[in-house]
mmCIF file of C-alpha atoms in Angstrom:
data_model
loop_
_atom_site.group_PDB
_atom_site.id
_atom_site.type_symbol
_atom_site.label_atom_id
_atom_site.label_comp_id
_atom_site.label_asym_id
_atom_site.label_seq_id
_atom_site.Cartn_x
_atom_site.Cartn_y
_atom_site.Cartn_z
ATOM 1 C CA UNK A 13 117.584 114.689 75.261
ATOM 2 C CA UNK A 14 118.302 113.941 78.865
ATOM 3 C CA UNK A 15 115.083 113.771 80.919
ATOM 4 C CA UNK A 16 116.457 115.769 83.792
ATOM 5 C CA UNK A 17 118.910 118.692 83.872
ATOM 6 C CA UNK A 18 121.547 118.571 86.716
ATOM 7 C CA UNK A 19 119.594 121.555 88.321
ATOM 8 C CA UNK A 20 116.393 119.583 88.240
ATOM 9 C CA UNK A 21 117.946 116.438 89.452
ATOM 10 C CA UNK A 22 119.497 118.270 92.438
ATOM 11 C CA UNK A 23 116.183 119.947 93.243
ATOM 12 C CA UNK A 24 114.318 116.686 92.965
ATOM 13 C CA UNK A 25 116.854 115.004 95.384
ATOM 14 C CA UNK A 26 116.657 117.948 97.704
ATOM 15 C CA UNK A 27 112.857 117.683 97.808
ATOM 16 C CA UNK A 28 113.141 113.900 98.381
ATOM 17 C CA UNK A 29 115.371 114.434 101.420
ATOM 18 C CA UNK A 30 113.033 117.076 102.814
ATOM 19 C CA UNK A 31 109.971 114.825 102.359
ATOM 20 C CA UNK A 32 111.451 111.662 103.786
ATOM 21 C CA UNK A 33 111.111 112.539 107.534
ATOM 22 C CA UNK A 34 107.538 113.812 107.096
ATOM 23 C CA UNK A 35 106.044 111.421 104.477
ATOM 24 C CA UNK A 36 102.738 110.107 105.442
ATOM 25 C CA UNK A 37 102.213 112.581 108.261
ATOM 26 C CA UNK A 38 100.243 115.836 108.380
ATOM 27 C CA UNK A 39 103.501 117.753 107.877
ATOM 28 C CA UNK A 40 104.001 116.308 104.393
ATOM 29 C CA UNK A 41 105.313 118.874 101.989
ATOM 30 C CA UNK A 42 103.159 119.713 98.924
ATOM 31 C CA UNK A 43 105.927 120.793 96.461
ATOM 32 C CA UNK A 44 105.503 122.510 93.170
ATOM 33 C CA UNK A 45 106.464 120.115 90.397
ATOM 34 C CA UNK A 46 110.085 120.537 89.238
ATOM 35 C CA UNK A 47 109.738 119.002 85.766
ATOM 36 C CA UNK A 48 107.070 118.090 83.317
ATOM 37 C CA UNK A 49 107.770 115.022 81.120
ATOM 38 C CA UNK A 50 105.565 113.915 78.223
ATOM 39 C CA UNK A 51 105.176 111.329 75.465
ATOM 40 C CA UNK A 52 105.199 113.213 72.111
ATOM 41 C CA UNK A 53 103.756 110.270 70.296
ATOM 42 C CA UNK A 54 101.027 109.029 72.640
ATOM 43 C CA UNK A 55 99.696 108.895 76.131
ATOM 44 C CA UNK A 56 101.887 109.943 78.977
ATOM 45 C CA UNK A 57 102.436 113.055 81.083
ATOM 46 C CA UNK A 58 104.352 113.204 84.341
ATOM 47 C CA UNK A 59 104.674 116.144 86.768
ATOM 48 C CA UNK A 60 107.592 115.265 89.117
ATOM 49 C CA UNK A 61 108.277 116.735 92.548
ATOM 50 C CA UNK A 62 110.954 114.497 94.072
ATOM 51 C CA UNK A 63 113.398 111.622 93.724
ATOM 52 C CA UNK A 64 113.884 108.916 96.294
ATOM 53 C CA UNK A 65 117.181 109.808 97.971
ATOM 54 C CA UNK A 66 117.858 106.036 98.679
ATOM 55 C CA UNK A 67 116.948 105.075 95.065
ATOM 56 C CA UNK A 68 117.252 108.120 92.885
ATOM 57 C CA UNK A 69 115.880 106.320 89.822
ATOM 58 C CA UNK A 70 112.438 106.484 91.435
ATOM 59 C CA UNK A 71 110.557 109.752 91.072
ATOM 60 C CA UNK A 72 107.223 110.813 92.729
ATOM 61 C CA UNK A 73 104.547 113.073 91.144
ATOM 62 C CA UNK A 74 101.392 113.131 89.196
ATOM 63 C CA UNK A 75 101.341 110.585 86.495
ATOM 64 C CA UNK A 76 98.899 110.360 83.667
ATOM 65 C CA UNK A 77 98.682 107.371 81.362
ATOM 66 C CA UNK A 78 95.046 107.934 80.486
ATOM 67 C CA UNK A 79 93.968 108.143 84.189
ATOM 68 C CA UNK A 80 95.868 110.697 86.314
ATOM 69 C CA UNK A 81 97.150 109.612 89.733
ATOM 70 C CA UNK A 82 99.776 110.413 92.236
ATOM 71 C CA UNK A 83 102.517 107.774 92.306
ATOM 72 C CA UNK A 84 106.021 106.702 91.522
ATOM 73 C CA UNK A 85 107.826 106.228 88.243
ATOM 74 C CA UNK A 86 111.234 104.876 87.221
ATOM 75 C CA UNK A 87 113.279 107.353 85.394
ATOM 76 C CA UNK A 88 115.419 104.750 83.623
ATOM 77 C CA UNK A 89 112.191 103.073 82.442
ATOM 78 C CA UNK A 90 110.952 106.335 81.007
ATOM 79 C CA UNK A 91 114.309 106.899 79.360
ATOM 80 C CA UNK A 92 113.955 103.444 77.646
ATOM 81 C CA UNK A 93 110.541 104.049 76.167
ATOM 82 C CA UNK A 94 110.672 104.294 72.254
ATOM 83 C CA UNK A 95 107.489 105.030 70.324
ATOM 84 C CA UNK A 96 106.948 105.543 66.587
ATOM 85 C CA UNK A 97 110.077 106.749 64.689
ATOM 86 C CA UNK A 98 112.065 106.106 67.775
ATOM 87 C CA UNK A 99 110.610 109.045 69.741
ATOM 88 C CA UNK A 100 111.307 108.839 73.493
ATOM 89 C CA UNK A 101 109.726 110.623 76.445
ATOM 90 C CA UNK A 102 110.675 114.323 76.453
ATOM 91 C CA UNK A 103 111.074 117.161 78.963
ATOM 92 C CA UNK A 104 108.994 120.191 78.437
ATOM 93 C CA UNK A 105 111.675 122.794 78.387
ATOM 94 C CA UNK A 106 109.297 125.677 78.332
ATOM 95 C CA UNK A 107 107.061 124.515 81.257
ATOM 96 C CA UNK A 108 107.064 126.227 84.633
ATOM 97 C CA UNK A 109 104.849 125.070 87.580
ATOM 98 C CA UNK A 110 102.210 127.523 88.698
ATOM 99 C CA UNK A 111 100.719 125.567 91.548
ATOM 100 C CA UNK A 112 101.574 122.790 93.881
ATOM 101 C CA UNK A 113 101.261 119.064 93.099
ATOM 102 C CA UNK A 114 97.971 118.749 94.939
ATOM 103 C CA UNK A 115 96.609 121.700 92.883
ATOM 104 C CA UNK A 116 97.518 119.874 89.683
ATOM 105 C CA UNK A 117 96.056 116.636 91.123
ATOM 106 C CA UNK A 118 92.792 118.363 91.956
ATOM 107 C CA UNK A 119 92.611 119.975 88.532
ATOM 108 C CA UNK A 120 93.375 116.615 86.800
ATOM 109 C CA UNK A 121 90.663 114.791 88.792
ATOM 110 C CA UNK A 122 88.080 117.442 87.617
ATOM 111 C CA UNK A 123 89.329 117.397 84.010
ATOM 112 C CA UNK A 124 90.178 113.562 83.795
ATOM 113 C CA UNK A 125 93.783 114.514 82.638
ATOM 114 C CA UNK A 126 96.671 116.670 83.637
ATOM 115 C CA UNK A 127 95.996 120.294 82.824
ATOM 116 C CA UNK A 128 99.002 122.525 82.754
#
């Protein structure tokens, strides 16, 4: 399975382009996550909001490998992960964001894990 659909990729790039000029300022945009990725055979959940327009392999979002934190992740690295029985990282095809990334981050800090 491809981790990102074309529509998700396009939206993540568009969010990255909108965020670039305001990143690190009070005008920084708190997007709703576009996609949820997860490891079906172990730790790992990612709620991604944007791709770096200069390096579209790098995504930003809420990453949880046992301790949730906002940060960046390489899409190609996620695509290369293989767990037991050859299982790779998957996209949750039935998930839809209900709040912004900071809302998910606050809930994750309280719960100690990403809560969707």
